[in-house]
Amino acid sequence: MATPPAPHAGSCVTAQEPCCGDTPRPAAAGRLPRHVAIIMDGNGRWAQARGLPRIEGHRRGVATVRRITEHCARLGIEQLTLYCLSSENWRRPPAELSFLMHLLEQYMIEERTLLMREGIRLAMIGRRDGLPAATLEALDTTVAMCANNPGMRLCLAINYGSRGEIADAARKLATEVRAGRLEPEAIDEELFASRLDTAGMPDPDLLIRTAGEMRISNFLLWQISYAELWVTDVAWPDFMESHFDEAVAAFAGRERRFGGLSIS
Ligand code: IPE
Ligand code: IPE
Ligand code: MG
């Protein structure tokens, strides 16, 4: 299992480029995205296409989460962020939502073995308000249990909405200014990012969306400024390690210019 470098803001561009004081990494490692974020979509459609209730798709989706988490940890990915529940998903029928909450709680408990075996740390982004106490308790216990693990960070976006996160960050800064602890002139991109839920995490290098929709659905709007996008028609329950590898291979072939000019 690879031990990733300490978390930092921003993304390494190439293998040769030292990043935030890191020593240069080998070329092969440089082709691997440090941080992959996934919009895990298509559970409901997967189930409906098979004449099953939508919740069956969510159940199967959890199995994919397990496989992909283990795969990423073994590849040496530094962070995997999974969009589990958006702040807009509360518009769904109560029965589906309560099933999702139950599934999340069960997942937090059952996942402990895998997380400890693979040395994975767990983090959550999103609003805790509105989540059942039992789900939060299971989450908090698992986060604490994995806190000193040396490997990949698995970040779960639960009850997460990017606009809400940005508005919260603006409110925190405004409160600090009003209290006299901060000068408005001191607010820059770095300081703003430090008030987001993702403070201290690198930005995603690669954003994957399953099930074909060409949209972001209020996910990490600030953080994906320069992420490479990869969308597949494959629904999340059918998403295999080989699909992940395909996305990583596409990423490796991309030239990231960050607004600069082509290096060739
Ligand atoms: C993604 O699958 C999981 C969640 C949003 C919780 P969906 O439930 O959105 O599946 P589709 O898009 O309806 O097929
Ligand atoms: C995005 O999927 C949210 C998650 C994967 C948790 P949605 O199914 O909610 O997105 P829309 O509604 O199709 O944009
Ligand atoms: Mg969907």
Coordinates of N, CA and C in Angstrom, one line a residue, residues 33-208:
P33 N -4.0 10.3 -11.3 CA -4.6 11.4 -10.6 C -4.5 11.3 -9.1
R34 N -4.1 12.4 -8.5 CA -4.0 12.3 -7.0 C -5.4 12.2 -6.4
H35 N -6.3 12.9 -6.9 CA -7.7 13.0 -6.3 C -8.7 12.7 -7.4
V36 N -9.5 11.7 -7.2 CA -10.6 11.4 -8.2 C -11.9 11.6 -7.4
A37 N -12.8 12.3 -8.1 CA -14.1 12.5 -7.5 C -15.1 11.8 -8.5
I38 N -16.1 11.2 -7.9 CA -17.1 10.5 -8.7 C -18.5 10.8 -8.4
I39 N -19.3 11.2 -9.4 CA -20.7 11.4 -9.3 C -21.3 10.0 -9.7
M40 N -21.7 9.3 -8.6 CA -22.2 7.9 -8.8 C -23.7 7.9 -9.1
D41 N -23.9 7.9 -10.4 CA -25.3 8.1 -10.9 C -25.8 6.9 -11.6
G42 N -27.1 6.7 -11.7 CA -27.7 5.6 -12.5 C -28.2 4.4 -11.7
N43 N -28.2 4.5 -10.4 CA -28.7 3.4 -9.6 C -30.2 3.1 -9.9
G44 N -31.0 4.1 -9.9 CA -32.4 3.9 -10.1 C -32.7 3.4 -11.5
R45 N -32.1 4.0 -12.5 CA -32.3 3.5 -13.9 C -31.9 2.1 -14.1
W46 N -30.8 1.7 -13.4 CA -30.2 0.4 -13.5 C -31.3 -0.6 -13.0
A47 N -31.9 -0.3 -11.9 CA -32.9 -1.2 -11.3 C -34.1 -1.2 -12.1
Q48 N -34.6 -0.1 -12.5 CA -35.9 0.0 -13.3 C -35.7 -0.8 -14.6
A49 N -34.6 -0.7 -15.2 CA -34.3 -1.4 -16.5 C -34.4 -2.9 -16.3
R50 N -34.3 -3.4 -15.0 CA -34.4 -4.8 -14.7 C -35.7 -5.2 -14.0
G51 N -36.6 -4.3 -14.0 CA -37.9 -4.5 -13.4 C -37.8 -4.6 -11.9
L52 N -36.8 -4.0 -11.3 CA -36.6 -4.0 -9.8 C -36.9 -2.7 -9.3
P53 N -37.2 -2.6 -8.0 CA -37.4 -1.3 -7.3 C -36.1 -0.5 -7.3
R54 N -36.2 0.8 -7.3 CA -35.0 1.7 -7.4 C -34.1 1.4 -6.2
I55 N -34.6 1.0 -5.1 CA -33.7 0.8 -3.9 C -32.7 -0.4 -4.2
E56 N -33.2 -1.3 -5.0 CA -32.3 -2.4 -5.4 C -31.0 -1.9 -6.1
G57 N -31.2 -0.8 -6.9 CA -30.1 -0.2 -7.5 C -29.1 0.4 -6.5
H58 N -29.7 1.0 -5.5 CA -28.8 1.6 -4.4 C -28.0 0.6 -3.7
R59 N -28.7 -0.6 -3.4 CA -28.1 -1.7 -2.7 C -26.9 -2.2 -3.6
R60 N -27.1 -2.3 -4.9 CA -26.0 -2.8 -5.7 C -24.9 -1.8 -5.9
G61 N -25.4 -0.5 -5.8 CA -24.4 0.6 -5.8 C -23.4 0.5 -4.7
V62 N -23.8 0.1 -3.5 CA -22.9 0.0 -2.4 C -21.8 -1.0 -2.7
A63 N -22.2 -2.1 -3.4 CA -21.1 -3.1 -3.8 C -20.1 -2.5 -4.7
T64 N -20.5 -1.6 -5.6 CA -19.6 -0.9 -6.5 C -18.7 0.0 -5.6
V65 N -19.3 0.7 -4.7 CA -18.5 1.6 -3.8 C -17.3 0.8 -3.2
R66 N -17.6 -0.4 -2.7 CA -16.6 -1.2 -2.0 C -15.5 -1.6 -3.0
R67 N -15.9 -2.1 -4.2 CA -14.9 -2.5 -5.2 C -14.0 -1.4 -5.6
I68 N -14.6 -0.2 -5.9 CA -13.9 0.9 -6.4 C -13.0 1.5 -5.3
T69 N -13.5 1.5 -4.1 CA -12.6 2.1 -3.0 C -11.4 1.2 -2.8
E70 N -11.6 -0.1 -2.8 CA -10.4 -1.0 -2.6 C -9.4 -0.8 -3.8
H71 N -10.0 -0.8 -5.0 CA -9.2 -0.6 -6.2 C -8.3 0.7 -6.2
C72 N -9.0 1.8 -5.8 CA -8.3 3.0 -5.7 C -7.2 3.0 -4.7
A73 N -7.5 2.4 -3.5 CA -6.5 2.4 -2.4 C -5.3 1.6 -2.9
R74 N -5.5 0.5 -3.6 CA -4.4 -0.3 -4.1 C -3.6 0.3 -5.2
L75 N -4.3 1.1 -6.0 CA -3.6 1.9 -7.1 C -2.7 2.9 -6.5
G76 N -3.0 3.4 -5.3 CA -2.2 4.5 -4.7 C -2.8 5.9 -5.0
I77 N -4.1 5.9 -5.3 CA -4.8 7.2 -5.4 C -4.8 7.8 -4.0
E78 N -4.5 9.1 -3.9 CA -4.4 9.8 -2.7 C -5.8 10.1 -2.0
Q79 N -6.7 10.5 -2.9 CA -8.1 10.8 -2.3 C -9.1 10.4 -3.3
L80 N -10.2 9.7 -2.8 CA -11.4 9.4 -3.6 C -12.6 10.1 -2.9
T81 N -13.2 10.9 -3.7 CA -14.4 11.6 -3.2 C -15.7 11.1 -3.9
L82 N -16.6 10.6 -3.1 CA -17.8 10.0 -3.7 C -19.1 10.8 -3.4
Y83 N -19.8 11.1 -4.4 CA -21.1 11.9 -4.2 C -22.2 10.9 -3.8
C84 N -22.5 10.9 -2.6 CA -23.5 9.9 -2.1 C -24.9 10.4 -2.0
L85 N -25.0 11.7 -1.6 CA -26.4 12.3 -1.4 C -26.2 13.8 -1.6
S86 N -27.0 14.3 -2.5 CA -26.9 15.8 -2.7 C -27.9 16.5 -1.9
S87 N -27.7 17.8 -1.7 CA -28.7 18.6 -0.9 C -30.0 18.7 -1.6
E88 N -30.0 18.4 -2.9 CA -31.2 18.4 -3.7 C -32.0 17.1 -3.7
N89 N -31.3 16.0 -3.3 CA -31.9 14.7 -3.3 C -33.0 14.6 -2.3
W90 N -33.2 15.6 -1.4 CA -34.3 15.6 -0.4 C -35.6 15.7 -1.2
R91 N -35.6 16.0 -2.4 CA -36.8 16.1 -3.2 C -37.4 14.7 -3.6
R92 N -36.7 13.7 -3.2 CA -37.1 12.3 -3.6 C -38.2 11.8 -2.6
P93 N -38.9 10.8 -2.9 CA -39.9 10.2 -2.1 C -39.3 9.8 -0.7
P94 N -40.1 10.0 0.4 CA -39.6 9.7 1.7 C -39.1 8.3 1.9
A95 N -39.8 7.3 1.2 CA -39.4 5.9 1.3 C -38.0 5.7 0.8
E96 N -37.7 6.3 -0.4 CA -36.3 6.1 -1.0 C -35.3 6.8 0.0
L97 N -35.6 8.0 0.5 CA -34.7 8.6 1.4 C -34.4 7.9 2.6
S98 N -35.4 7.3 3.2 CA -35.2 6.6 4.5 C -34.4 5.3 4.2
F99 N -34.6 4.7 3.0 CA -33.8 3.5 2.6 C -32.3 4.0 2.5
L100 N -32.1 5.1 1.8 CA -30.7 5.6 1.6 C -30.0 5.8 3.0
M101 N -30.8 6.4 3.9 CA -30.2 6.7 5.2 C -29.8 5.4 5.9
H102 N -30.7 4.4 5.8 CA -30.4 3.1 6.5 C -29.2 2.5 5.8
L103 N -29.1 2.6 4.5 CA -28.0 2.0 3.7 C -26.7 2.7 4.1
L104 N -26.7 4.0 4.3 CA -25.5 4.7 4.7 C -25.0 4.3 6.1
E105 N -26.0 4.1 7.0 CA -25.6 3.7 8.3 C -25.0 2.3 8.3
Q106 N -25.7 1.4 7.6 CA -25.2 0.0 7.5 C -23.8 0.0 6.8
Y107 N -23.6 0.8 5.8 CA -22.4 0.9 5.1 C -21.2 1.4 6.0
M108 N -21.5 2.4 6.8 CA -20.5 2.9 7.8 C -20.0 1.9 8.7
I109 N -20.9 1.0 9.1 CA -20.5 -0.1 10.1 C -19.8 -1.2 9.3
E110 N -20.4 -1.7 8.2 CA -19.8 -2.8 7.5 C -18.5 -2.5 6.9
E111 N -18.3 -1.2 6.6 CA -17.1 -0.9 5.8 C -15.8 -0.8 6.7
R112 N -16.0 -0.9 8.0 CA -14.9 -0.7 8.9 C -13.8 -1.7 8.6
T113 N -14.1 -3.0 8.3 CA -13.1 -4.0 8.1 C -12.3 -3.6 6.9
L114 N -12.9 -3.2 5.8 CA -12.2 -2.9 4.6 C -11.3 -1.7 4.8
L115 N -11.8 -0.7 5.5 CA -11.1 0.6 5.7 C -9.8 0.3 6.5
M116 N -10.0 -0.5 7.5 CA -8.8 -0.8 8.4 C -7.8 -1.7 7.7
R117 N -8.3 -2.6 6.9 CA -7.4 -3.5 6.2 C -6.6 -2.8 5.2
E118 N -7.2 -1.8 4.5 CA -6.5 -1.1 3.4 C -5.9 0.2 3.9
G119 N -6.0 0.5 5.2 CA -5.4 1.7 5.8 C -6.0 3.0 5.3
I120 N -7.3 2.9 5.0 CA -8.0 4.1 4.5 C -8.5 5.0 5.6
R121 N -8.4 6.3 5.4 CA -9.0 7.3 6.3 C -10.4 7.7 5.7
L122 N -11.3 8.1 6.6 CA -12.6 8.5 6.1 C -12.9 10.0 6.5
A123 N -13.5 10.7 5.6 CA -13.9 12.1 5.8 C -15.3 12.3 5.2
M124 N -16.0 13.3 5.7 CA -17.3 13.6 5.2 C -17.4 15.1 4.8
I125 N -18.0 15.4 3.7 CA -18.3 16.8 3.4 C -19.8 16.9 3.2
G126 N -20.4 18.0 3.5 CA -21.8 18.2 3.4 C -22.4 18.6 4.8
R127 N -23.7 18.9 4.8 CA -24.3 19.4 6.0 C -24.8 18.2 6.9
R128 N -24.5 18.2 8.1 CA -24.9 17.2 9.1 C -26.4 17.4 9.4
D129 N -26.9 18.6 9.4 CA -28.3 18.9 9.7 C -29.2 18.1 8.8
G130 N -30.2 17.4 9.3 CA -31.1 16.7 8.5 C -30.8 15.2 8.4
L131 N -29.6 14.9 8.8 CA -29.2 13.4 8.7 C -29.6 12.8 10.0
P132 N -30.1 11.5 10.0 CA -30.5 10.9 11.2 C -29.3 10.7 12.2
A133 N -29.6 10.7 13.5 CA -28.6 10.6 14.5 C -27.8 9.3 14.4
A134 N -28.5 8.2 14.1 CA -27.9 6.9 14.0 C -26.9 6.9 12.8
T135 N -27.2 7.5 11.7 CA -26.3 7.6 10.6 C -25.0 8.4 10.9
L136 N -25.3 9.5 11.6 CA -24.1 10.4 12.0 C -23.2 9.7 13.1
E137 N -23.9 8.9 13.9 CA -23.1 8.2 15.0 C -22.2 7.2 14.3
A138 N -22.8 6.4 13.4 CA -22.0 5.4 12.7 C -20.9 6.0 12.0
L139 N -21.2 7.1 11.3 CA -20.1 7.8 10.5 C -19.0 8.3 11.5
D140 N -19.4 9.0 12.5 CA -18.4 9.5 13.5 C -17.5 8.4 14.1
T141 N -18.1 7.3 14.4 CA -17.3 6.2 15.0 C -16.3 5.7 14.0
T142 N -16.8 5.6 12.7 CA -15.9 5.0 11.7 C -14.8 6.0 11.4
V143 N -15.1 7.3 11.3 CA -14.1 8.4 11.1 C -13.0 8.3 12.2
A144 N -13.5 8.2 13.4 CA -12.5 8.2 14.5 C -11.6 6.9 14.5
M145 N -12.3 5.8 14.1 CA -11.5 4.5 14.1 C -10.4 4.6 13.0
C146 N -10.7 5.3 11.9 CA -9.7 5.3 10.8 C -8.8 6.5 10.8
A147 N -8.9 7.3 11.8 CA -8.3 8.6 11.8 C -6.7 8.5 11.6
N148 N -6.1 7.5 12.1 CA -4.7 7.4 12.0 C -4.2 6.5 10.9
N149 N -5.1 6.1 10.1 CA -4.7 5.2 8.9 C -3.8 6.0 8.0
P150 N -2.8 5.4 7.4 CA -1.8 6.1 6.6 C -2.1 6.3 5.1
G151 N -3.2 5.6 4.7 CA -3.4 5.5 3.2 C -4.3 6.5 2.6
M152 N -5.1 6.0 1.6 CA -6.0 6.9 0.9 C -7.0 7.5 1.8
R153 N -7.4 8.8 1.4 CA -8.6 9.4 2.1 C -9.8 9.1 1.3
L154 N -10.8 8.5 1.9 CA -12.1 8.3 1.3 C -13.0 9.4 1.8
C155 N -13.5 10.3 0.9 CA -14.3 11.4 1.3 C -15.7 11.2 0.8
L156 N -16.7 11.2 1.7 CA -18.0 10.9 1.3 C -18.8 12.3 1.3
A157 N -19.4 12.6 0.2 CA -20.2 13.8 0.1 C -21.7 13.4 0.4
I158 N -22.1 13.8 1.6 CA -23.4 13.4 2.1 C -24.2 14.6 2.4
N159 N -25.4 14.7 1.9 CA -26.2 16.0 2.1 C -25.4 17.1 1.6
Y160 N -24.7 17.0 0.5 CA -23.7 18.0 0.0 C -24.3 18.7 -1.1
G161 N -24.1 20.0 -1.1 CA -24.4 20.9 -2.2 C -23.4 22.0 -2.3
S162 N -22.8 22.2 -3.5 CA -21.7 23.1 -3.6 C -22.1 24.5 -3.4
R163 N -23.2 25.0 -3.9 CA -23.6 26.3 -3.7 C -23.8 26.6 -2.2
G164 N -24.4 25.7 -1.5 CA -24.6 25.8 0.0 C -23.2 25.9 0.7
E165 N -22.3 25.1 0.2 CA -21.0 25.1 0.8 C -20.3 26.4 0.6
I166 N -20.4 27.0 -0.6 CA -19.8 28.3 -0.9 C -20.4 29.4 -0.1
A167 N -21.8 29.3 0.0 CA -22.5 30.4 0.8 C -22.1 30.3 2.3
D168 N -21.9 29.0 2.8 CA -21.5 28.9 4.2 C -20.1 29.5 4.4
A169 N -19.2 29.3 3.4 CA -17.8 29.8 3.5 C -17.9 31.3 3.5
A170 N -18.7 31.9 2.7 CA -18.9 33.4 2.6 C -19.4 33.9 4.0
R171 N -20.3 33.2 4.6 CA -20.9 33.6 5.9 C -19.8 33.5 7.0
K172 N -19.0 32.4 6.9 CA -18.0 32.3 8.0 C -17.0 33.5 7.9
L173 N -16.6 33.8 6.6 CA -15.6 34.9 6.5 C -16.3 36.3 6.9
A174 N -17.6 36.5 6.5 CA -18.2 37.7 6.9 C -18.3 37.8 8.4
T175 N -18.5 36.7 9.1 CA -18.6 36.7 10.6 C -17.3 37.1 11.2
E176 N -16.2 36.6 10.6 CA -14.9 36.9 11.1 C -14.5 38.3 10.8
V177 N -14.9 38.9 9.7 CA -14.7 40.3 9.4 C -15.5 41.2 10.4
R178 N -16.7 40.8 10.7 CA -17.5 41.6 11.6 C -17.0 41.6 13.0
A179 N -16.4 40.4 13.4 CA -15.8 40.3 14.7 C -14.4 41.0 14.8
G180 N -13.9 41.5 13.7 CA -12.7 42.2 13.7 C -11.5 41.3 13.7
R181 N -11.7 40.0 13.4 CA -10.6 39.0 13.3 C -10.0 39.0 11.9
L182 N -10.6 39.6 10.9 CA -10.1 39.4 9.5 C -10.4 40.7 8.8
E183 N -9.4 41.1 8.0 CA -9.5 42.3 7.1 C -10.1 41.8 5.8
P184 N -11.1 42.5 5.2 CA -11.6 42.1 3.9 C -10.5 41.9 2.8
E185 N -9.5 42.7 2.9 CA -8.4 42.7 1.9 C -7.6 41.3 2.0
A186 N -7.7 40.7 3.1 CA -7.0 39.4 3.3 C -7.7 38.2 2.7
I187 N -8.9 38.5 2.2 CA -9.7 37.3 1.6 C -9.2 37.1 0.1
D188 N -8.5 36.0 -0.1 CA -8.1 35.6 -1.4 C -8.6 34.1 -1.7
E189 N -8.2 33.6 -2.8 CA -8.7 32.2 -3.1 C -8.3 31.2 -2.1
E190 N -7.1 31.3 -1.6 CA -6.6 30.3 -0.7 C -7.3 30.4 0.6
L191 N -7.6 31.6 1.1 CA -8.3 31.8 2.4 C -9.7 31.3 2.2
F192 N -10.3 31.6 1.1 CA -11.7 31.2 0.8 C -11.8 29.7 0.8
A193 N -10.9 29.0 0.1 CA -10.9 27.6 0.1 C -10.7 26.9 1.5
S194 N -10.0 27.7 2.4 CA -9.8 27.1 3.7 C -11.1 27.2 4.5
R195 N -12.1 27.8 4.1 CA -13.4 27.8 4.8 C -14.4 26.9 4.2
L196 N -14.0 26.2 3.1 CA -14.9 25.2 2.5 C -14.8 23.9 3.3
D197 N -15.8 23.0 3.1 CA -15.8 21.7 3.7 C -14.5 20.9 3.3
T198 N -14.0 21.2 2.2 CA -12.8 20.5 1.6 C -11.5 21.1 2.1
A199 N -11.5 22.0 3.0 CA -10.2 22.6 3.5 C -9.2 21.6 3.8
G200 N -8.0 21.8 3.2 CA -6.9 20.9 3.5 C -6.8 19.7 2.5
M201 N -7.8 19.6 1.6 CA -7.8 18.5 0.7 C -7.3 19.0 -0.7
P202 N -6.7 18.2 -1.5 CA -6.3 18.6 -2.8 C -7.5 18.8 -3.7
D203 N -7.5 19.6 -4.7 CA -8.6 19.7 -5.7 C -8.6 18.4 -6.5
P204 N -9.8 18.0 -6.9 CA -9.9 16.8 -7.8 C -9.1 17.0 -9.1
D205 N -8.4 16.0 -9.5 CA -7.7 16.0 -10.8 C -8.6 15.5 -11.9
L206 N -9.4 14.5 -11.5 CA -10.3 13.8 -12.4 C -11.7 13.7 -11.8
L207 N -12.7 14.1 -12.6 CA -14.1 13.9 -12.2 C -14.8 12.9 -13.1
I208 N -15.3 11.9 -12.5 CA -16.0 10.8 -13.3 C -17.5 10.9 -13.0

